[in-house]
DNA sequence: ATAATAAAATTATGTAAGTTTATTATCTAT
DNA sequence: ATAGATAATAAACTTACATAATTTTATTAT
């Protein structure tokens, strides 16, 4: 009658006093942390009068356009969303003059996306707030802890891709 | 004409060669990792014939109901979603006999949720797969790295709550 | 050079995962 | 006994996507 939840991990390195509680807490906290980060982005987005996906697209382009800009497809692939979604959100950003579209001289089917002058003004306006928030978010980390965290997260993310590519179900 | 993206962090501990690139990569990878974890959960959910939010609710209850069960409101608060959403998804789970509702003897307004016998059978069926996936997801971590990661993530999550509670915008 | 095929963006439509608002029943404090 | 507060729920709405179909332009094979 009184079921106990089965263990979700077997590696000894991940168990404490034979319990996977700490491991489950970590998994929960990783997703919770990502959720908080997206909450912050949603707040910044609202401050700009745009939505969270629009904010993510705008900032991705701002950080990765060089001189040439990015295509719709590049943005969709990088953010792991569909092209129609990028088209839809970018059109909203074009309407409020935060993104500019121009034809791709190398490919007549393609379009190049760049953040507008106004877009960069808004980003520059937000930057001090962003620095304040990020400094506080990572206030407790020493340089070596930051390095460790970067390495650990990168490693696990890589392993996650491998795991997903051959999930034993579905 | 050629705008450069402003720095998003100032702490020296988080900068490399005066660039915040590594920091931005970390933030990106944290959300990417959480996204991959949710992708895995969605796959397990599909295998059960339920949705990802249903899976998350089912597993939260399975792990936290003791003898007594959990109320709708407790689940909503813990998972940070609205009560109506929990009601909706739990009703689906009741329909397929994975969750059982019972009146709360201590409060006539309230309802107690528990995973059904069939629910635990499904969870026990999935457990070996879950262990395999989790072992592989964290295959690269030593015990001390796992400990460090737990501490770092918990610390940052705590700081994140503080940051959100007093965001300088909105 | 032309025909077939592929690729990029877009339009239209659909859906999953939530939210907000309103209602009802019960509880708590005066 | 009454006046709020709280728990669950129902109904309606919204957001953040995806899928399918279409158009235009490129590429490849003949």
Coordinates of N, CA and C in Angstrom, one line a residue, chain A:
Chain A
X1 N 0.8 -1.2 0.0 CA 0.0 0.0 0.0 C 0.9 1.3 0.0
X2 N 2.0 1.2 0.8 CA 2.8 2.4 1.0 C 4.0 2.3 0.0
X3 N 3.8 2.8 -1.2 CA 4.8 2.7 -2.2 C 6.0 3.6 -1.9
X4 N 7.1 3.2 -2.2 CA 8.3 4.1 -2.2 C 8.8 4.4 -3.6
X5 N 9.1 5.6 -3.8 CA 9.6 6.0 -5.1 C 10.9 5.4 -5.4
X6 N 11.1 4.8 -6.6 CA 12.3 4.1 -6.9 C 13.5 5.1 -7.1
X7 N 14.7 4.6 -6.9 CA 15.8 5.5 -7.2 C 15.9 5.9 -8.7
X8 N 16.4 7.1 -8.9 CA 16.5 7.5 -10.3 C 17.9 7.6 -10.8
X9 N 18.8 7.1 -10.1 CA 20.2 7.1 -10.5 C 21.0 6.0 -9.7
X10 N 22.0 5.4 -10.3 CA 22.7 4.3 -9.6 C 24.2 4.7 -9.2
X11 N 24.8 5.5 -10.0 CA 26.2 5.8 -9.8 C 26.5 6.2 -8.3
X12 N 27.4 5.5 -7.7 CA 27.7 5.8 -6.3 C 28.1 7.3 -6.1
X13 N 28.7 7.9 -7.1 CA 29.2 9.2 -6.9 C 28.0 10.2 -6.7
X14 N 26.8 9.8 -7.1 CA 25.6 10.6 -7.1 C 24.7 10.3 -6.0
X15 N 25.1 9.4 -5.1 CA 24.2 9.0 -4.0 C 24.8 9.4 -2.7
X16 N 23.9 9.8 -1.8 CA 24.3 10.2 -0.4 C 23.5 9.3 0.6
X17 N 24.3 8.6 1.3 CA 23.6 7.7 2.3 C 22.6 6.8 1.6
X18 N 23.0 6.4 0.4 CA 22.2 5.5 -0.4 C 20.9 6.1 -0.9
X19 N 20.8 7.4 -0.8 CA 19.6 8.1 -1.3 C 19.9 9.0 -2.5
X20 N 19.0 9.1 -3.5 CA 19.2 9.9 -4.6 C 18.6 11.3 -4.4
X21 N 18.2 11.6 -3.2 CA 17.5 12.9 -2.9 C 18.3 14.1 -3.4
X22 N 19.6 14.1 -3.1 CA 20.5 15.2 -3.5 C 20.5 15.3 -5.0
X23 N 20.6 14.2 -5.7 CA 20.6 14.2 -7.1 C 19.3 14.8 -7.7
X24 N 18.2 14.4 -7.1 CA 16.9 14.9 -7.6 C 16.7 16.4 -7.4
X25 N 17.3 16.8 -6.2 CA 17.3 18.2 -5.9 C 18.1 19.0 -6.9
X26 N 19.2 18.5 -7.3 CA 20.0 19.2 -8.3 C 19.3 19.3 -9.6
X27 N 18.7 18.2 -10.1 CA 17.9 18.3 -11.3 C 16.8 19.3 -11.2
X28 N 16.1 19.3 -10.1 CA 15.1 20.3 -9.9 C 15.6 21.7 -9.9
X29 N 16.8 21.9 -9.3 CA 17.3 23.3 -9.2 C 17.9 23.8 -10.5
X30 N 18.4 22.9 -11.3 CA 18.9 23.3 -12.6 C 17.7 23.9 -13.4
X31 N 16.6 23.1 -13.4 CA 15.5 23.7 -14.2 C 14.9 24.9 -13.6
X32 N 14.9 24.9 -12.2 CA 14.4 26.1 -11.5 C 15.2 27.3 -11.8
X33 N 16.5 27.2 -11.9 CA 17.4 28.3 -12.1 C 17.2 28.8 -13.6
X34 N 17.1 27.9 -14.5 CA 16.8 28.4 -15.9 C 15.5 29.1 -15.9
X35 N 14.5 28.6 -15.2 CA 13.2 29.3 -15.1 C 13.4 30.7 -14.6
X36 N 14.2 30.9 -13.5 CA 14.4 32.2 -13.0 C 15.1 33.1 -14.0
X37 N 16.0 32.6 -14.7 CA 16.7 33.4 -15.7 C 15.7 33.9 -16.8
X38 N 14.8 33.0 -17.2 CA 13.8 33.4 -18.2 C 12.8 34.4 -17.6
X39 N 12.6 34.3 -16.3 CA 11.7 35.2 -15.6 C 12.3 36.6 -15.7
X40 N 13.6 36.7 -15.4 CA 14.3 38.0 -15.5 C 14.2 38.5 -16.9
X41 N 14.5 37.7 -17.9 CA 14.4 38.1 -19.3 C 13.0 38.6 -19.6
X42 N 12.0 38.0 -19.1 CA 10.6 38.4 -19.4 C 10.4 39.8 -18.8
X43 N 11.0 40.0 -17.7 CA 10.9 41.4 -17.0 C 11.6 42.4 -17.9
X44 N 12.8 42.1 -18.4 CA 13.5 43.1 -19.2 C 12.7 43.3 -20.5
X45 N 12.1 42.2 -21.0 CA 11.3 42.3 -22.3 C 10.1 43.3 -22.1
X46 N 9.4 43.1 -21.0 CA 8.3 43.9 -20.7 C 8.7 45.4 -20.6
X47 N 9.8 45.6 -20.0 CA 10.4 46.9 -19.9 C 10.6 47.6 -21.3
X48 N 10.9 46.7 -22.2 CA 11.1 47.2 -23.6 C 9.8 47.3 -24.4
X49 N 8.7 46.7 -23.8 CA 7.4 46.6 -24.5 C 7.4 45.5 -25.5
X50 N 8.2 44.5 -25.3 CA 8.2 43.3 -26.2 C 8.0 42.1 -25.4
X51 N 7.9 40.9 -26.0 CA 7.7 39.7 -25.3 C 9.0 39.0 -25.1
X52 N 9.0 37.9 -24.3 CA 10.2 37.2 -23.9 C 10.8 36.6 -25.2
X53 N 10.1 35.8 -26.0 CA 10.8 35.3 -27.2 C 11.3 36.4 -28.1
X54 N 10.6 37.6 -28.2 CA 11.1 38.7 -28.9 C 12.5 39.2 -28.4
X55 N 12.5 39.3 -27.0 CA 13.7 39.7 -26.4 C 14.9 38.7 -26.7
X56 N 14.6 37.4 -26.6 CA 15.6 36.4 -26.8 C 16.1 36.5 -28.3
X57 N 15.2 36.7 -29.2 CA 15.6 36.8 -30.6 C 16.4 38.1 -30.8
X58 N 15.9 39.2 -30.3 CA 16.6 40.5 -30.4 C 18.0 40.4 -29.9
X59 N 18.2 39.9 -28.7 CA 19.5 39.8 -28.1 C 20.4 38.8 -28.8
X60 N 19.8 37.7 -29.3 CA 20.7 36.8 -30.0 C 21.3 37.4 -31.3
X61 N 20.4 38.2 -32.0 CA 20.9 38.8 -33.2 C 21.9 39.9 -32.8
X62 N 21.6 40.7 -31.8 CA 22.5 41.8 -31.4 C 23.9 41.2 -31.1
X63 N 24.0 40.0 -30.5 CA 25.2 39.4 -30.1 C 26.0 38.7 -31.2
X64 N 25.2 38.3 -32.2 CA 25.9 37.5 -33.2 C 25.9 38.0 -34.7
X65 N 25.1 39.1 -34.9 CA 25.2 39.7 -36.2 C 26.6 40.3 -36.3
X66 N 27.4 40.2 -37.2 CA 28.6 41.0 -37.3 C 28.2 42.1 -38.2
X67 N 29.0 42.3 -39.2 CA 28.6 43.4 -40.2 C 27.4 42.9 -41.0
X68 N 27.4 41.6 -41.3 CA 26.5 41.2 -42.3 C 25.1 40.9 -41.8
X69 N 24.9 40.5 -40.6 CA 23.6 40.2 -40.1 C 23.4 38.7 -40.1
X70 N 22.2 38.3 -39.7 CA 21.9 36.8 -39.6 C 20.6 36.6 -40.4
X71 N 20.6 35.4 -41.0 CA 19.3 35.0 -41.7 C 18.3 34.5 -40.7
X72 N 17.1 34.4 -41.1 CA 16.0 33.9 -40.4 C 16.3 32.4 -39.9
X73 N 16.8 31.7 -40.9 CA 17.1 30.3 -40.6 C 18.2 30.1 -39.6
X74 N 19.2 31.0 -39.6 CA 20.3 30.9 -38.6 C 19.8 31.1 -37.2
X75 N 18.9 32.1 -37.1 CA 18.4 32.5 -35.8 C 17.5 31.3 -35.3
X76 N 16.7 30.7 -36.2 CA 15.8 29.6 -35.8 C 16.6 28.4 -35.3
X77 N 17.7 28.1 -36.1 CA 18.5 27.0 -35.7 C 19.2 27.2 -34.4
X78 N 19.8 28.4 -34.2 CA 20.5 28.7 -33.0 C 19.6 28.7 -31.8
X79 N 18.4 29.2 -31.9 CA 17.5 29.3 -30.7 C 16.6 28.0 -30.7
X80 N 16.8 27.1 -31.6 CA 16.0 25.8 -31.6 C 14.5 26.0 -31.6
X81 N 14.1 27.0 -32.5 CA 12.7 27.1 -32.7 C 12.5 27.1 -34.2
X82 N 11.2 27.1 -34.7 CA 10.9 26.9 -36.1 C 11.1 28.3 -36.8
X83 N 11.4 28.2 -38.1 CA 11.6 29.4 -38.9 C 10.3 30.3 -38.9
X84 N 9.1 29.7 -39.1 CA 7.9 30.5 -39.0 C 7.8 31.3 -37.7
X85 N 8.2 30.7 -36.6 CA 8.2 31.4 -35.4 C 9.1 32.6 -35.4
X86 N 10.3 32.4 -35.9 CA 11.2 33.6 -36.0 C 10.6 34.6 -36.9
X87 N 10.1 34.2 -38.0 CA 9.5 35.2 -39.0 C 8.4 36.0 -38.2
X88 N 7.6 35.3 -37.5 CA 6.5 36.0 -36.8 C 7.0 37.0 -35.8
X89 N 7.9 36.6 -35.0 CA 8.4 37.5 -33.9 C 9.3 38.6 -34.5
X90 N 10.1 38.3 -35.5 CA 10.9 39.3 -36.1 C 10.0 40.4 -36.8
X91 N 8.9 39.9 -37.4 CA 8.1 40.9 -38.0 C 7.5 41.9 -37.0
X92 N 7.2 41.4 -35.8 CA 6.8 42.3 -34.7 C 7.9 43.3 -34.4
X93 N 9.1 42.8 -34.3 CA 10.3 43.6 -34.0 C 10.6 44.7 -35.1
X94 N 10.3 44.3 -36.3 CA 10.5 45.2 -37.4 C 9.4 46.3 -37.3
X95 N 8.2 45.9 -36.9 CA 7.1 46.9 -36.8 C 7.5 48.0 -35.8
X96 N 8.1 47.6 -34.7 CA 8.5 48.6 -33.7 C 9.9 49.1 -33.9
X97 N 10.4 48.8 -35.1 CA 11.7 49.4 -35.4 C 12.9 49.0 -34.5
X98 N 12.9 47.8 -34.1 CA 14.0 47.3 -33.4 C 14.9 46.4 -34.2
X99 N 14.4 45.8 -35.3 CA 15.1 45.0 -36.2 C 14.9 45.5 -37.6
X100 N 15.9 45.4 -38.4 CA 15.8 45.8 -39.9 C 16.1 44.6 -40.7
X101 N 15.3 44.4 -41.8 CA 15.5 43.4 -42.7 C 16.1 43.9 -44.0
X102 N 17.1 43.2 -44.6 CA 17.6 43.6 -45.9 C 17.8 42.3 -46.7
X103 N 17.7 42.5 -48.0 CA 17.9 41.3 -48.9 C 19.3 40.8 -48.8
X104 N 19.5 39.5 -48.9 CA 20.8 38.9 -48.8 C 21.4 39.0 -50.2
X105 N 22.5 39.7 -50.4 CA 23.0 39.9 -51.7 C 23.6 38.5 -52.3
X106 N 23.9 37.6 -51.4 CA 24.4 36.3 -51.9 C 23.3 35.3 -52.2
X107 N 22.1 35.6 -51.8 CA 21.0 34.6 -52.0 C 19.7 35.3 -52.0
X108 N 19.1 35.3 -53.2 CA 17.8 36.0 -53.4 C 16.6 35.5 -52.6
X109 N 16.7 34.2 -52.0 CA 15.6 33.7 -51.2 C 15.7 34.2 -49.8
X110 N 16.9 34.6 -49.4 CA 17.2 34.8 -48.0 C 17.1 36.3 -47.6
X111 N 17.1 36.5 -46.4 CA 16.9 37.9 -45.8 C 17.9 38.0 -44.7
X112 N 18.4 39.2 -44.5 CA 19.4 39.4 -43.5 C 18.8 40.3 -42.4
X113 N 18.9 39.9 -41.1 CA 18.3 40.6 -40.0 C 19.4 41.3 -39.2
X114 N 19.2 42.5 -38.9 CA 20.1 43.3 -38.1 C 19.3 44.1 -37.0
X115 N 19.9 44.3 -35.9 CA 19.3 45.2 -34.9 C 19.5 46.6 -35.4
X116 N 18.4 47.4 -35.3 CA 18.4 48.8 -35.7 C 19.1 49.7 -34.8
X117 N 19.4 50.9 -35.2 CA 19.9 51.9 -34.4 C 19.1 52.0 -33.1
X118 N 17.8 52.1 -33.2 CA 17.0 52.2 -32.0 C 17.1 51.0 -31.1
X119 N 17.3 49.8 -31.8 CA 17.5 48.6 -31.0 C 18.7 48.7 -30.1
X120 N 19.8 49.2 -30.7 CA 21.0 49.3 -29.9 C 20.9 50.3 -28.8
X121 N 20.2 51.4 -29.1 CA 20.0 52.4 -28.1 C 19.3 51.8 -26.9
X122 N 18.3 51.0 -27.1 CA 17.5 50.3 -26.0 C 18.4 49.3 -25.3
X123 N 19.2 48.6 -26.1 CA 20.1 47.6 -25.4 C 21.2 48.4 -24.6
X124 N 21.7 49.4 -25.1 CA 22.7 50.2 -24.3 C 22.0 50.8 -23.0
X125 N 20.8 51.2 -23.2 CA 20.0 51.7 -22.0 C 19.9 50.6 -20.9
X126 N 19.7 49.4 -21.4 CA 19.4 48.3 -20.4 C 20.7 47.8 -19.8
X127 N 21.8 48.0 -20.6 CA 23.1 47.3 -20.2 C 23.5 47.5 -18.7
X128 N 23.4 48.7 -18.1 CA 23.8 48.9 -16.7 C 23.0 48.0 -15.8
X129 N 21.7 48.0 -16.1 CA 20.8 47.1 -15.3 C 21.2 45.6 -15.4
X130 N 21.5 45.3 -16.7 CA 21.9 43.9 -16.9 C 23.2 43.5 -16.2
X131 N 24.1 44.4 -16.2 CA 25.4 44.2 -15.5 C 25.1 44.1 -14.0
X132 N 24.3 44.9 -13.5 CA 23.9 44.9 -12.0 C 23.3 43.5 -11.7
X133 N 22.3 43.1 -12.5 CA 21.6 41.9 -12.2 C 22.6 40.7 -12.3
X134 N 23.4 40.7 -13.4 CA 24.3 39.5 -13.6 C 25.4 39.5 -12.5
X135 N 25.9 40.6 -12.1 CA 26.9 40.6 -11.0 C 26.3 40.1 -9.7
X136 N 25.0 40.4 -9.5 CA 24.4 40.0 -8.2 C 24.0 38.5 -8.4
X137 N 23.6 38.1 -9.6 CA 23.3 36.7 -9.7 C 24.4 35.7 -9.5
X138 N 25.6 36.2 -9.8 CA 26.8 35.4 -9.6 C 27.7 36.0 -8.6
X139 N 27.2 36.7 -7.7 CA 28.0 37.4 -6.6 C 28.7 36.5 -5.7
X140 N 28.2 35.3 -5.5 CA 28.8 34.3 -4.6 C 30.0 33.5 -5.1
X141 N 30.2 33.6 -6.5 CA 31.2 32.8 -7.1 C 32.6 33.4 -7.2
X142 N 33.6 32.7 -6.8 CA 34.9 33.1 -7.0 C 35.3 32.8 -8.5
X143 N 36.4 33.3 -8.9 CA 36.8 33.0 -10.2 C 37.0 31.5 -10.5
X144 N 37.5 30.8 -9.6 CA 37.8 29.4 -9.8 C 36.4 28.6 -9.8
X145 N 35.5 29.1 -8.9 CA 34.2 28.4 -8.9 C 33.4 28.7 -10.3
X146 N 33.6 29.9 -10.7 CA 33.0 30.3 -12.0 C 33.6 29.3 -13.1
X147 N 34.9 29.2 -13.1 CA 35.5 28.3 -14.1 C 35.0 26.9 -14.0
X148 N 35.0 26.4 -12.8 CA 34.5 25.0 -12.6 C 33.0 24.9 -13.1
X149 N 32.2 25.9 -12.7 CA 30.8 25.8 -13.2 C 30.7 25.8 -14.7
X150 N 31.5 26.6 -15.3 CA 31.5 26.6 -16.8 C 31.8 25.3 -17.4
X151 N 32.9 24.7 -16.8 CA 33.3 23.4 -17.3 C 32.3 22.3 -17.1
X152 N 31.7 22.3 -15.8 CA 30.8 21.3 -15.5 C 29.5 21.4 -16.4
X153 N 29.0 22.6 -16.5 CA 27.8 22.7 -17.3 C 28.0 22.4 -18.7
X154 N 29.1 22.8 -19.3 CA 29.4 22.5 -20.7 C 29.5 20.9 -20.9
X155 N 30.1 20.3 -19.9 CA 30.3 18.8 -20.0 C 28.9 18.1 -19.9
X156 N 28.1 18.5 -19.0 CA 26.8 17.9 -18.8 C 25.9 18.2 -20.0
X157 N 26.0 19.4 -20.5 CA 25.2 19.7 -21.7 C 25.6 18.8 -22.9
X158 N 26.9 18.6 -23.0 CA 27.4 17.7 -24.1 C 26.9 16.3 -23.9
X159 N 27.0 15.8 -22.7 CA 26.5 14.5 -22.4 C 25.0 14.4 -22.6
X160 N 24.3 15.5 -22.3 CA 22.8 15.5 -22.5 C 22.4 15.3 -24.0
X161 N 23.2 16.0 -24.9 CA 22.9 15.8 -26.3 C 23.1 14.4 -26.7
X162 N 24.2 13.7 -26.2 CA 24.4 12.3 -26.5 C 23.3 11.5 -26.0
X163 N 22.8 11.7 -24.7 CA 21.7 10.9 -24.2 C 20.5 11.0 -25.0
X164 N 20.1 12.3 -25.4 CA 18.9 12.5 -26.1 C 19.0 11.8 -27.5
X165 N 20.1 11.8 -28.1 CA 20.3 11.2 -29.4 C 20.0 9.8 -29.4
X166 N 20.1 9.1 -28.3 CA 19.8 7.7 -28.3 C 19.0 7.3 -27.0
X167 N 17.9 8.0 -26.8 CA 17.0 7.6 -25.7 C 16.4 6.3 -25.9
X168 N 16.5 5.4 -24.8 CA 16.0 4.1 -25.0 C 14.5 4.0 -25.1
X169 N 13.7 5.0 -25.0 CA 12.3 5.0 -25.2 C 12.0 5.9 -26.4
X170 N 10.9 5.7 -27.0 CA 10.4 6.5 -28.1 C 11.5 6.7 -29.2

